[in-house]
Structures are given as structure tokens and as C-alpha cells.
């Protein structure tokens, strides 16, 4: 499988560096889903644009392929059309399996193959294993806030490449920081944005029960801590304060019970390093508890293919493959520091997998159950079948002219929205520290008597749906640095949001939407002025929203062209040049209907090109899809004559004897 990927990558156009003042119309740094979306969106606006995609690793797709999770959260919230690049990627995966339904989490090498082929078809130039000289020395920024060029890192003299616009689609925001964008990291104090979930919390939804000692020698005068437990202030004494901690990082290993290679210990494995897992397992057994799962074997979201693979996630108890505390220093660290942290997290994940399959302190039946799984044999063989992409759940975040906070993540219409998200405030564990707790008669080491002892204490984890899972709108401003700092760079993976808000925004499908907005904005600005002098902050938002809708996205929920349209409508038909219909059971009804005529009442008629002579029009109090005045397929009561109902309004129905499902997607292209 790996050879297939390599050969496909070699088919991509080779990149040469000319010496003109602006070699590239758009340079994207980071082949993550957001970077992929930005590249394709720009090319869809204008196929003649010269778009360069740089990726420091040898892989394309970020967490969606080398990270091992695909777009599994895409299947959880269907807030896109069949014309979106997300859906097209999922259908490209399906084609490989001769399958008719979208495959959101395919074999990882299949997903990467789809990324590569779509980039090639769009004419995006790709450079793998390519980065820029670290820090400010690797960038040229003019006094007017324009990033002009970056120096590619290499063994010889610096090779500078220039561009008119830039998208930093890395998870770390390295290019934005080097160019001078203001960023932050960690948790803001609860009071900063008046966020009820903000700041340090008292505990965790994944707390130790029973509590265990963090000391190497419990009961002695030595306060030496076991590995992977850290000293630090007691969270209970700092509730609501801010700090520099990030959500726990991890690696999402691919496991299989059929085609696998056995799990092996990481280099330098020391069983004493996993005393934390050992103590908690034994404490659970001693109190007759069912041992908690150290990782969840999540079935692939493959649309019903039933691939024999699982996605190792997180952990269903206080000790899991999430690694709280190990991320400290990552957000602001050098590349060398980040590599060291990644290696330490890899040791924790691989070591825990090995511990539960082989350590003699683990009951035999538990070891045997875990031994039924191994690393997926067809995934990343060049990397010992382990995912090469670290799961960086959060790092730096922009501090733009506006900051999107917990209180902005609400259902409602945002005038400058460019995409949708649909997730709760899903905050993973933030820290694991040794704290003093009192003992009471129940044995719950938390308050009671004056006697205190050291215990391990988790802090930060919430339920994935904290705050409710609502569909919310994302303003364009959050992907832009302050206008006074940079005017031709967008950074969709490190948006200008609070820590709490990022917990709802950080899902890959949402970041993909933000990447698409960045790329489309670049394309539109270059249509206005080929020299690239128009700041991204001055993009024509109406045109951007129209373009994103035409590319298959939604910018408002319920779907509509703008906030002035009634939410039960797809759009005000008088403002539309075309209407896209999708998801209808009668496939002939799906497609793009273009404005061609008007009824006697002056209402627009939209006709579909190709097979049949179908139209979408309003007549006798109903919006209809069918052969004008003859055979009808679907209709909806015209409660509002200004436009057809939105697909999610439940007012569309099959006509006559038809039992095929009505359209599930209706989107408009504005004039």
C-alpha cells in the first residue's frame, strides 16, 4: 500500500522556483485537511491560479490520514452538500471500494490516495518533506504587513519563494508566528470572556476512583513522584484561573483483530514507568471494580463497509492513551523541542499498549483480550505500522481583531459567517498532578479529617457534548491575524477563538470549512486585483459566501443565502441565479437548476440541464420540482412565495405514487 502512495505522489507536478517577484498566487503551509481545502477552494474560484502546497512531513492529510481518524466526525453532523469537497473526498474513497455511500473513515492509505489524486486533478503543486527556515529568519514581511517570501530549509543556500497570499494550515501556526501574528495558548481566566467553562476546573469527568498514591515510596518521607504524574498547584485552589496547559495529546493507533502485526514495546521501555497504570488497575481489582478501558476501540466510520479496523482513542477511564502533562512546552517550543515531546508521547502510547498486553501484573484474561488486537499491518509499514501524525489537539491560537468565545457558539445567524461547526465543548484532560487530600471514613480521599495524603488527581476532562451540540456559524474574522500585523495570511487551524470555543471548533470537518473559506477568499481577492494588493480583511463577504455555497458548503443554518432570508427558506428566489438540489430519492431530480424564465405571476423558474426537462418553480401555492405543468416529482407548500423551502424544513414531499425521499439538500447561488 505504501508503494502505491509513493508512486502516486511522484505523478504530481514537479515544482520549480522561478525568480519573479511573486512566484505563487497562493502558498499553503501544511497539507492538513484545512490546507487541502484551502488549495482546492482557491483553484475552484480560478483554475489558472498557481497554488503551492508545502508539507514538512512525507504525508498528506494531517489527522485525516497519517493521523488515523479520517473525517469520522463528518458522519456525525451532516451539514454539507453532496457537492462539497468533503463529500467528494468521501466519495473518492468509496470509488476505491466500488461502494455507493460516502466513506468518511477509509483505510488511511486510501484516504491519503484520495487527497493526492484530488490535488493532482486540481493542478495544485505539492512539495513534501519541505519546510521553511525556522523562526523570523525564514520569512520576509514588508512594513505594510505583507508576507512576501519564505526561505526553504535545505542543505545549501536559502531558496526563497514568494507569494501573493498565504495560508498557514499547520496545527502549530508556525508560519503565522514567524511572520509576526499575535497568538496565545493555554486557558484564559474564566473572567476574561465571561465563559462558564473557562479556566482551571476543580476536577475531571475521568477522575481516579479509588484514588491512588503518586509517590514512588508511599508512606515514606520522600516525595519523589512516579512517572507521568507531575507536581503543580492544586487545581481546587485555582478554579477559574488561566494557565498554559493544553488538551492532552495522543496518537490514534490503528488496531485490527485480523490483519495485524503484534504490539511491541517502545525503544527503551521500562515497566516501572507505567506504575501509574499498574497501581490504578490493582486498586480497581482490590475494590471489585471492573477495570476501565485504557483506550476505546472505535469502529471505523466507513459508511457500512465494516472494515476490520478500530481507532484507538483516548481512554474510558482516568488512565488512557491521552497524555495529560506531556504537552507542556509544545505550543511555544522549537521544532527540536516539539520533536522531543512527540517522542515522549509516542513512548507513553506504545508503552501503555504493551503494558496491557504483556505486563504480568495485568490479569491474564485482560492481557489475552488485548492481544487479540495488533497494529494494522497495511497501515504505515514504513513507520512500524504506527501513525506518523501526533494528535495535537490544540497549540497556539490567533488573537485577531475579534476573538470568538464560548458565548459566541450559539444557534443563530451571523452576518459574516463562512462555515458551520457542530460540536460540544469537548475538552480533554488538561493535567495530572499530585495533590494533598484529606481522608474520611468512606475512604474517599477528599475532605473529612485533618489527616492528608498525596493522591493522583486529574483535571479538565468534560463530556464531549458539554454545553449541548448545536450547529453554529463561524465568522470569517477568526481565521485572520490582526489587520495591523498581517494582511495577506489566513490561519484556519489556529483560529482567533478562546480555549473553550476551540474545544467546539477543533474537529477536522470544521477546520476544513475554515480552510475552504481561506482559499476561496484568496481566489476572489485575486479576481479583483491580480497583483494581490487587496487585504484579506477586505474580501467581499457577500461574494465569498456565495462562492462557498456554490462550492457545496453552507454558511448559515438553517441553510439560506443571508440572514435576511426566512430560515424556512433556501433563499429568496429573486436573488438566485441557480439552485442546487441534492439527496432526492428520484436521482433525476438532483442537480443544478439555473434561472431561465418566469411564471405569469413573475416568479422565477429554474430549469435543469441534461436528462429530462425538469424545472423548479412556484405554481398554485406550492414550490414544485418536475416537468413544468406536467409530471411532478416533489412539491412543498409555498408558505412564503419569495423562495423554495430549505431542505431541512420538512415541507418537501413526494408527489402522487412516489415514495422516494424528498430532497435533503437545497442550496442557492446568488446573482
XYZ file of C-alpha atoms in Angstrom:
671
model
C 0.000 0.000 0.000
C 2.810 2.395 0.833
C 4.339 1.921 -2.620
C 1.021 2.910 -4.185
C 1.149 6.180 -2.315
C 4.736 6.883 -3.228
C 4.168 6.238 -6.914
C 1.079 8.431 -6.927
C 2.981 11.251 -5.239
C 5.617 11.050 -7.951
C 2.941 11.695 -10.561
C 2.227 15.123 -9.079
C 3.705 18.074 -10.965
C 7.281 18.890 -10.067
C 7.826 22.304 -8.538
C 10.462 24.706 -9.812
C 11.246 28.072 -8.298
C 11.247 30.983 -10.731
C 12.800 34.292 -9.750
C 9.843 36.614 -10.381
C 8.719 38.926 -7.585
C 5.574 36.860 -6.908
C 6.080 33.272 -7.951
C 2.846 31.906 -6.494
C -0.657 33.263 -6.226
C -1.169 31.217 -3.065
C 1.252 29.292 -0.874
C -0.309 26.923 1.668
C 1.848 25.640 4.520
C 0.583 22.338 5.889
C -1.188 19.554 3.955
C -3.795 19.115 6.692
C -7.492 18.894 5.778
C -7.697 22.689 6.160
C -4.678 23.129 3.865
C -6.125 20.723 1.328
C -9.469 22.560 1.410
C -7.792 25.963 1.008
C -5.817 24.768 -2.006
C -8.836 23.296 -3.788
C -11.160 26.194 -2.960
C -8.760 28.711 -4.497
C -8.395 26.605 -7.646
C -12.190 26.249 -7.930
C -12.514 30.038 -7.966
C -9.878 30.333 -10.687
C -8.252 27.189 -12.119
C -5.434 29.291 -13.570
C -4.126 30.277 -10.124
C -0.674 28.985 -9.215
C -1.139 27.245 -5.876
C 1.729 25.641 -3.967
C 1.146 23.285 -1.037
C 4.125 22.706 1.281
C 4.175 19.866 3.805
C 7.053 19.273 6.259
C 6.311 15.552 6.605
C 6.112 12.928 3.884
C 2.339 12.597 4.225
C -0.804 14.389 3.086
C -3.974 14.678 5.161
C -2.909 15.575 8.708
C -5.111 13.860 11.261
C -7.396 12.570 8.487
C -4.874 10.053 7.097
C -1.408 9.948 8.734
C -3.225 10.774 11.985
C -5.597 7.831 11.655
C -9.058 9.349 12.206
C -10.276 10.191 8.695
C -13.225 12.574 8.818
C -15.092 10.337 11.258
C -16.888 13.327 12.772
C -18.288 14.199 9.334
C -20.730 11.348 9.595
C -21.917 12.668 12.956
C -23.177 16.009 11.608
C -24.402 16.170 8.035
C -24.011 19.903 7.486
C -22.649 19.859 3.963
C -23.949 19.202 0.461
C -23.058 16.439 -1.932
C -21.060 18.969 -3.933
C -18.707 19.880 -1.091
C -15.055 18.868 -1.228
C -15.577 16.894 1.983
C -18.288 14.794 0.367
C -16.308 14.451 -2.856
C -13.327 13.173 -0.853
C -15.575 10.645 0.905
C -17.000 9.520 -2.444
C -13.497 9.267 -3.920
C -12.758 6.864 -1.069
C -15.943 4.961 -1.873
C -14.910 4.561 -5.505
C -11.866 2.591 -4.395
C -14.142 0.047 -2.697
C -16.747 0.075 -5.514
C -19.124 1.426 -2.894
C -22.003 3.864 -3.385
C -22.131 5.542 0.018
C -19.607 8.105 1.297
C -16.712 6.607 3.252
C -15.675 9.136 5.890
C -13.041 6.967 7.569
C -11.435 4.687 4.990
C -8.210 2.755 5.213
C -5.772 5.546 5.930
C -3.707 4.851 2.834
C -6.874 5.017 0.736
C -7.768 8.375 2.263
C -4.313 9.737 1.504
C -4.541 8.418 -2.035
C -7.791 10.353 -2.462
C -6.171 13.541 -1.160
C -3.286 13.144 -3.581
C -5.393 12.395 -6.643
C -7.718 15.343 -5.987
C -4.745 17.695 -5.618
C -3.291 16.407 -8.864
C -6.563 16.831 -10.758
C -6.942 20.389 -9.465
C -3.415 21.280 -10.572
C -2.141 22.068 -7.092
C 1.650 21.817 -6.840
C 2.806 19.743 -3.876
C 6.150 19.635 -2.101
C 6.504 17.009 0.617
C 9.257 16.963 3.253
C 9.629 20.700 2.754
C 9.554 23.447 5.361
C 10.923 26.935 5.835
C 13.896 28.128 7.857
C 12.753 28.200 11.465
C 11.722 31.468 13.057
C 11.738 35.059 11.825
C 14.907 34.443 9.792
C 12.855 32.304 7.422
C 10.312 34.972 6.417
C 10.236 38.368 4.718
C 7.458 40.692 5.837
C 7.016 44.225 4.491
C 6.216 47.188 6.692
C 2.670 47.164 5.335
C 2.029 43.723 6.859
C 2.509 41.680 3.708
C 4.292 38.387 3.978
C 6.361 38.360 0.784
C 8.552 35.262 0.891
C 9.830 32.336 2.907
C 13.212 30.633 2.799
C 13.001 26.888 2.232
C 15.138 24.866 4.605
C 17.833 22.853 2.860
C 21.486 21.830 2.890
C 22.544 24.647 0.535
C 21.934 28.381 0.442
C 18.454 29.588 1.252
C 15.942 29.094 -1.560
C 13.400 31.902 -1.251
C 9.919 31.502 -2.702
C 7.445 34.347 -2.824
C 3.686 34.519 -2.897
C 0.814 36.960 -3.058
C -1.255 35.223 -0.391
C -0.508 32.637 2.282
C -2.462 30.121 4.319
C -0.836 28.669 7.407
C -2.664 25.347 7.727
C -0.243 23.787 10.198
C -1.544 22.677 13.584
C 1.135 24.748 15.325
C 0.682 28.052 13.454
C 4.408 28.180 12.859
C 4.313 30.379 9.766
C 1.867 32.872 11.270
C 4.027 33.224 14.380
C 7.249 33.658 12.391
C 5.558 36.362 10.311
C 4.540 38.318 13.402
C 0.945 37.357 14.199
C -0.123 37.706 17.824
C -1.061 34.347 19.317
C -1.885 32.855 22.666
C -2.071 29.350 24.135
C -3.489 27.572 27.146
C -6.584 28.605 29.086
C -7.835 32.118 29.571
C -9.199 33.023 33.019
C -12.930 32.428 33.259
C -13.451 36.153 33.745
C -11.663 37.213 30.528
C -14.555 36.345 28.230
C -17.158 35.574 30.913
C -17.132 31.880 29.992
C -18.806 29.474 32.403
C -16.482 26.662 31.259
C -13.375 28.855 31.261
C -10.204 28.492 33.282
C -8.975 25.741 35.590
C -11.616 23.392 36.982
C -11.736 21.549 40.304
C -11.561 18.060 38.859
C -12.359 15.824 35.905
C -15.104 13.725 34.376
C -12.436 10.988 34.339
C -11.320 11.099 37.954
C -9.470 8.331 39.794
C -11.819 6.172 41.849
C -10.388 4.817 44.035
C -7.664 7.415 44.429
C -4.075 6.186 44.346
C -0.747 7.435 45.633
C 1.573 9.320 43.273
C 4.661 8.613 45.380
C 7.365 6.160 44.357
C 7.524 5.079 48.023
C 4.116 5.693 49.603
C 4.267 6.402 53.320
C 7.927 7.421 53.293
C 9.378 10.885 53.774
C 10.298 11.022 50.101
C 8.009 12.982 47.784
C 9.504 11.515 44.613
C 6.680 11.063 42.077
C 6.074 8.105 39.797
C 6.383 8.700 36.052
C 3.665 10.639 34.232
C 2.408 12.371 37.379
C 3.500 15.967 37.863
C 3.903 18.420 40.688
C 1.947 21.610 40.451
C -0.596 23.819 42.183
C -3.725 22.090 43.422
C -6.408 22.799 40.786
C -9.036 23.136 43.519
C -7.212 26.213 44.790
C -7.127 27.879 41.344
C -10.595 27.299 39.921
C -11.369 29.799 37.177
C -7.784 30.974 36.758
C -5.918 30.723 33.474
C -2.821 28.634 32.788
C -0.603 27.385 29.969
C -1.871 23.806 29.789
C -3.240 22.316 26.569
C -5.642 19.458 25.984
C -3.866 16.108 26.207
C -2.096 14.979 23.041
C -2.018 11.398 21.816
C -1.512 9.087 18.848
C -4.600 7.406 17.401
C -3.248 3.948 16.672
C -4.955 1.753 14.082
C -5.743 -1.675 15.567
C -7.094 -4.837 13.969
C -8.015 -8.351 15.050
C -7.438 -9.845 11.592
C -4.625 -8.342 9.555
C -2.201 -7.112 12.204
C 1.357 -7.140 13.434
C 1.900 -7.785 17.159
C 2.318 -4.848 19.500
C 5.928 -4.484 20.597
C 7.463 -2.436 23.409
C 8.784 1.033 22.549
C 12.521 1.574 22.466
C 13.873 1.959 25.997
C 10.746 0.507 27.600
C 10.919 0.385 31.406
C 7.984 -1.336 33.137
C 8.453 0.910 36.173
C 7.485 3.886 34.005
C 3.952 2.502 33.904
C 3.450 2.220 37.641
C 0.538 4.675 37.310
C -1.422 2.206 35.167
C -0.372 -0.711 37.370
C -1.477 0.937 40.611
C -4.826 2.014 39.317
C -5.591 -1.377 37.766
C -4.726 -3.156 41.021
C -6.732 -0.639 43.058
C -9.778 -1.267 40.900
C -9.396 -5.018 41.243
C -8.936 -4.692 45.018
C -12.246 -2.831 45.270
C -14.077 -5.299 42.990
C -14.423 -2.804 40.165
C -14.422 -3.745 36.506
C -11.128 -2.321 35.194
C -11.650 0.719 32.978
C -10.554 0.522 29.351
C -7.245 2.338 28.725
C -8.329 3.108 25.160
C -11.534 2.883 23.206
C -11.599 0.655 20.143
C -13.759 2.894 17.967
C -15.152 1.191 14.879
C -14.254 2.971 11.648
C -16.958 5.339 10.365
C -16.806 3.725 6.943
C -20.426 4.015 5.828
C -21.191 0.326 6.329
C -18.108 -1.222 4.742
C -17.256 -2.832 8.093
C -13.511 -2.504 7.680
C -11.782 -4.803 10.189
C -10.101 -1.885 11.960
C -10.579 0.213 15.054
C -9.364 3.640 16.020
C -7.673 3.630 19.446
C -8.933 6.713 21.228
C -8.392 8.460 24.473
C -9.332 6.005 27.211
C -12.550 5.292 29.058
C -11.103 5.917 32.494
C -8.577 8.094 34.339
C -5.582 6.300 32.767
C -5.633 6.126 28.982
C -3.562 6.816 25.901
C -4.288 10.531 26.198
C -1.169 12.008 27.779
C -2.006 14.988 30.036
C 1.044 16.965 31.121
C 3.328 15.731 28.366
C 2.260 18.558 26.056
C 3.818 21.252 28.261
C 6.223 23.350 26.189
C 4.886 22.217 22.833
C 2.983 25.357 21.849
C 5.970 27.684 22.193
C 8.758 25.166 21.696
C 11.274 24.939 18.887
C 10.978 22.200 16.289
C 13.543 20.178 18.220
C 11.552 20.602 21.437
C 8.321 19.595 19.745
C 10.008 16.501 18.293
C 11.202 15.502 21.772
C 7.705 15.947 23.200
C 6.202 13.911 20.358
C 8.685 11.120 21.038
C 7.791 11.122 24.739
C 4.076 10.896 23.935
C 4.775 8.084 21.485
C 6.602 6.258 24.286
C 3.574 6.676 26.572
C 1.054 5.403 23.989
C 3.143 2.478 22.768
C 4.234 1.630 26.288
C 0.660 1.559 27.581
C -0.419 -0.681 24.694
C 2.460 -3.030 25.522
C 1.803 -2.889 29.286
C -1.812 -4.036 28.979
C -0.919 -6.868 26.608
C 2.158 -8.224 28.416
C 2.758 -6.972 31.969
C 2.339 -9.795 34.458
C 0.525 -7.511 36.914
C -2.331 -7.372 34.416
C -4.716 -10.328 34.874
C -4.253 -12.964 32.195
C -7.767 -12.630 30.792
C -7.248 -8.895 30.246
C -3.881 -9.467 28.580
C -5.350 -12.124 26.312
C -8.240 -9.862 25.316
C -5.836 -7.080 24.324
C -3.537 -9.498 22.485
C -6.332 -10.167 20.019
C -5.513 -6.735 18.590
C -2.365 -5.572 16.902
C -1.215 -2.702 14.721
C -2.941 -2.685 11.315
C -0.485 -4.443 9.017
C -1.379 -2.425 5.913
C -1.017 0.992 7.554
C 2.261 2.950 7.641
C 4.637 -0.041 7.260
C 7.488 2.453 6.757
C 6.733 3.768 10.293
C 6.454 0.383 12.037
C 2.677 0.468 11.453
C 2.263 3.381 13.873
C 0.563 6.673 12.899
C 3.197 9.264 11.973
C 0.986 12.252 12.857
C 0.844 13.365 16.502
C -2.654 14.345 17.606
C -2.089 17.993 18.510
C -5.477 18.805 20.000
C -4.564 22.436 20.452
C -1.457 24.584 20.321
C -1.295 28.294 19.597
C -4.376 30.292 18.692
C -4.563 33.611 16.904
C -5.528 36.746 18.773
C -7.150 38.619 15.906
C -9.158 41.808 15.829
C -12.009 39.752 17.283
C -11.945 36.645 19.499
C -14.752 34.083 19.251
C -15.631 32.762 22.729
C -17.969 30.277 24.405
C -20.778 32.826 24.325
C -20.483 33.190 20.532
C -21.089 29.482 19.917
C -24.857 29.749 19.725
C -27.509 28.788 17.232
C -28.322 31.880 15.207
C -27.437 33.828 12.090
C -24.029 35.517 11.865
C -23.805 38.042 9.044
C -20.140 37.288 8.209
C -20.371 33.509 8.627
C -18.316 31.415 6.202
C -18.977 27.918 7.522
C -20.575 25.753 10.153
C -19.493 23.723 13.155
C -21.458 21.186 15.170
C -19.798 20.013 18.367
C -19.960 20.435 22.109
C -17.238 21.982 24.268
C -15.223 18.767 24.125
C -12.268 19.477 26.424
C -9.885 16.589 27.022
C -7.822 16.090 30.167
C -5.655 19.122 30.920
C -3.341 17.966 33.698
C -2.470 15.116 36.062
C -0.939 16.300 39.315
C -0.140 15.170 42.842
C -2.356 16.890 45.401
C -2.981 16.611 49.141
C -6.394 15.342 50.075
C -7.961 14.507 53.406
C -9.374 11.091 54.307
C -12.857 10.437 55.632
C -14.461 7.286 56.915
C -15.764 6.357 53.461
C -12.225 6.126 52.172
C -12.903 8.862 49.627
C -9.666 10.818 49.987
C -11.311 14.197 49.638
C -12.132 16.165 52.783
C -13.223 14.754 56.129
C -10.478 14.667 58.747
C -7.368 16.730 59.260
C -5.171 13.901 58.007
C -3.984 14.398 54.448
C -2.068 12.312 51.991
C -0.804 12.657 48.458
C -3.058 11.371 45.670
C -3.076 11.464 41.867
C -5.607 13.989 40.577
C -6.870 14.505 37.022
C -8.237 17.878 35.951
C -10.038 19.260 32.936
C -11.922 16.479 31.126
C -15.527 17.215 30.145
C -18.139 15.180 28.336
C -17.950 15.605 24.507
C -21.389 17.212 24.483
C -20.761 19.738 27.237
C -22.851 22.817 26.552
C -25.003 20.924 24.068
C -24.239 20.032 20.464
C -25.640 22.862 18.390
C -24.953 23.813 14.790
C -23.198 27.154 14.937
C -21.844 29.650 12.442
C -18.181 30.654 12.047
C -17.266 34.265 11.245
C -14.591 34.906 8.632
C -12.651 37.153 11.016
C -11.494 34.258 13.200
C -9.006 32.958 10.609
C -7.268 36.318 10.212
C -4.473 37.883 12.268
C -4.909 41.494 13.358
C -5.071 43.747 10.359
C -2.267 45.860 11.814
C 0.041 42.797 11.726
C -0.600 40.724 8.586
C -2.972 41.371 5.697
C -2.314 38.509 3.259
C -2.251 35.447 5.515
C -5.034 33.276 6.951
C -4.577 30.573 9.587
C -7.642 28.273 9.744
C -6.186 25.667 12.120
C -5.321 28.211 14.827
C -8.383 30.477 14.740
C -8.909 33.553 16.875
C -11.031 31.795 19.470
C -10.821 31.161 23.186
C -9.645 27.850 24.603
C -13.228 26.873 25.431
C -14.524 27.817 21.982
C -11.677 25.928 20.323
C -12.891 22.752 22.041
C -16.001 23.034 19.828
C -14.212 24.271 16.689
C -11.230 21.883 16.610
C -12.915 18.992 14.789
C -11.333 18.359 11.388
C -14.559 18.857 9.360
C -14.958 22.309 10.949
C -11.332 23.254 10.311
C -11.806 22.036 6.730
C -14.652 24.564 6.358
C -12.397 27.350 7.636
C -9.647 26.279 5.219
C -12.093 26.411 2.313
C -13.106 29.927 3.317
C -9.446 30.993 3.349
C -8.771 29.587 -0.130
C -11.955 30.997 -1.648
C -11.190 34.437 -0.185
C -7.747 34.389 -1.798
C -9.250 33.435 -5.165
C -11.837 36.226 -5.006
C -9.290 38.854 -3.998
C -7.072 37.862 -6.921
C -10.030 38.208 -9.262
C -10.380 41.794 -8.016
C -6.682 42.533 -8.365
C -4.152 40.087 -9.809
C -1.261 41.802 -8.034
C -2.586 40.644 -4.667
C -2.768 44.063 -3.042
C -6.268 43.584 -1.574
C -6.042 42.640 2.139
C -7.929 39.508 3.127
C -9.727 41.678 5.671
C -11.357 43.471 2.698
C -12.747 40.429 0.895
C -16.286 40.999 -0.365
C -18.148 38.870 2.162
C -21.297 38.512 0.058
C -19.272 37.164 -2.850
C -17.322 34.888 -0.521
C -20.493 33.419 0.968
C -21.997 32.932 -2.494
C -18.803 31.205 -3.659
C -18.715 28.861 -0.669
C -22.353 27.907 -1.245
C -21.600 27.261 -4.915
C -18.683 25.052 -3.843
C -21.080 22.914 -1.807
C -20.801 24.466 1.621
C -23.296 26.033 3.975
C -22.659 29.413 5.542
C -25.874 29.657 7.569
C -28.048 27.192 9.419
C -30.797 26.551 8.546
C -29.363 26.863 5.015
C -30.000 30.247 3.425
C -28.077 32.800 1.438
C -28.081 35.512 4.090
C -29.561 36.446 7.447
C -32.422 38.408 5.863
C -33.908 35.250 4.331
C -36.504 33.453 6.458
C -34.847 30.360 7.991
C -37.503 28.094 6.492
C -36.365 29.112 3.012
C -33.382 28.007 0.993
C -33.089 31.536 -0.407
C -35.063 34.422 -1.762
C -35.558 33.079 -5.294
C -35.403 36.549 -6.824
C -31.791 36.784 -5.612
C -30.723 33.404 -7.003
C -29.107 32.622 -10.322
C -29.175 28.868 -9.670
C -30.476 26.392 -7.099
C -28.774 23.080 -6.327
C -30.982 20.123 -5.360
C -29.468 17.003 -3.815
C -30.366 13.904 -1.842
C -33.685 13.303 -3.617
C -34.685 9.660 -3.985
C -35.529 10.240 -7.657
C -31.981 10.814 -8.834
C -33.153 12.617 -11.969
C -34.354 15.477 -9.737
C -30.881 16.095 -8.325
C -28.649 18.663 -9.913
C -28.309 22.372 -10.615
C -31.342 24.334 -11.765
C -30.459 27.618 -13.497
C -32.695 30.681 -13.766
C -34.278 30.591 -17.237
C -37.791 32.040 -17.150
C -40.619 33.489 -15.041
C -44.188 32.408 -14.338
C -47.228 34.532 -15.181
C -47.040 35.829 -11.616
C -43.471 36.976 -12.201
C -41.858 34.285 -10.030
C -38.609 32.780 -11.322
C -38.403 29.408 -12.999
C -35.211 27.368 -12.680
C -34.504 24.688 -15.293
C -32.171 21.711 -15.046
C -29.853 20.888 -17.923
C -29.362 17.317 -19.114
C -31.783 14.406 -18.978
C -35.488 15.241 -18.895
C -36.906 18.741 -18.860
C -37.193 19.294 -15.134
C -37.824 22.676 -13.572
C -38.061 24.128 -10.082
C -40.827 26.715 -9.859
C -43.733 28.094 -7.817
C -47.312 27.475 -9.008
C -50.731 27.478 -7.319
C -49.371 27.927 -3.833
C -46.600 25.339 -3.986
C -42.968 25.100 -4.997
C -42.541 22.183 -7.365
C -39.855 20.031 -8.958
C -40.933 18.328 -12.167
C -41.754 18.755 -15.830
C -43.340 22.183 -15.966
C -47.147 21.792 -15.880
C -46.975 18.004 -16.332
C -45.247 15.256 -14.371
C -44.371 16.258 -10.788
C -41.775 14.645 -8.547
C -41.766 16.801 -5.404
C -43.565 19.801 -4.021
C -43.674 21.986 -0.924
C -46.361 24.345 0.325
C -45.396 27.903 -0.562
C -45.923 29.433 2.840
C -43.500 32.099 1.693
C -43.678 32.891 -2.024
C -40.250 34.546 -2.090
C -38.327 31.301 -2.293
C -38.326 27.495 -2.082
C -38.281 25.938 1.397
C -34.993 24.746 2.819
C -34.491 21.001 2.591
C -34.406 20.633 6.380
C -37.778 22.416 6.789
C -39.585 19.043 6.317
C -42.086 20.670 3.950
C -40.936 18.870 0.793
C -42.825 15.697 -0.103
C -43.026 13.198 -2.934
C -46.000 13.684 -5.264
C -48.545 11.097 -6.378
C -47.482 7.485 -6.038
C -43.879 8.404 -5.426
C -42.367 7.205 -2.182
C -38.816 8.296 -2.888
C -37.309 10.529 -0.182
C -37.620 14.268 -0.913
C -34.527 16.436 -1.339
C -32.236 16.633 1.679
C -30.078 19.422 0.240
C -31.091 22.700 -1.359
C -28.509 25.443 -1.788
C -28.575 28.659 -3.790
C -26.076 30.552 -5.884
C -26.796 34.252 -5.698
C -26.735 36.629 -8.624
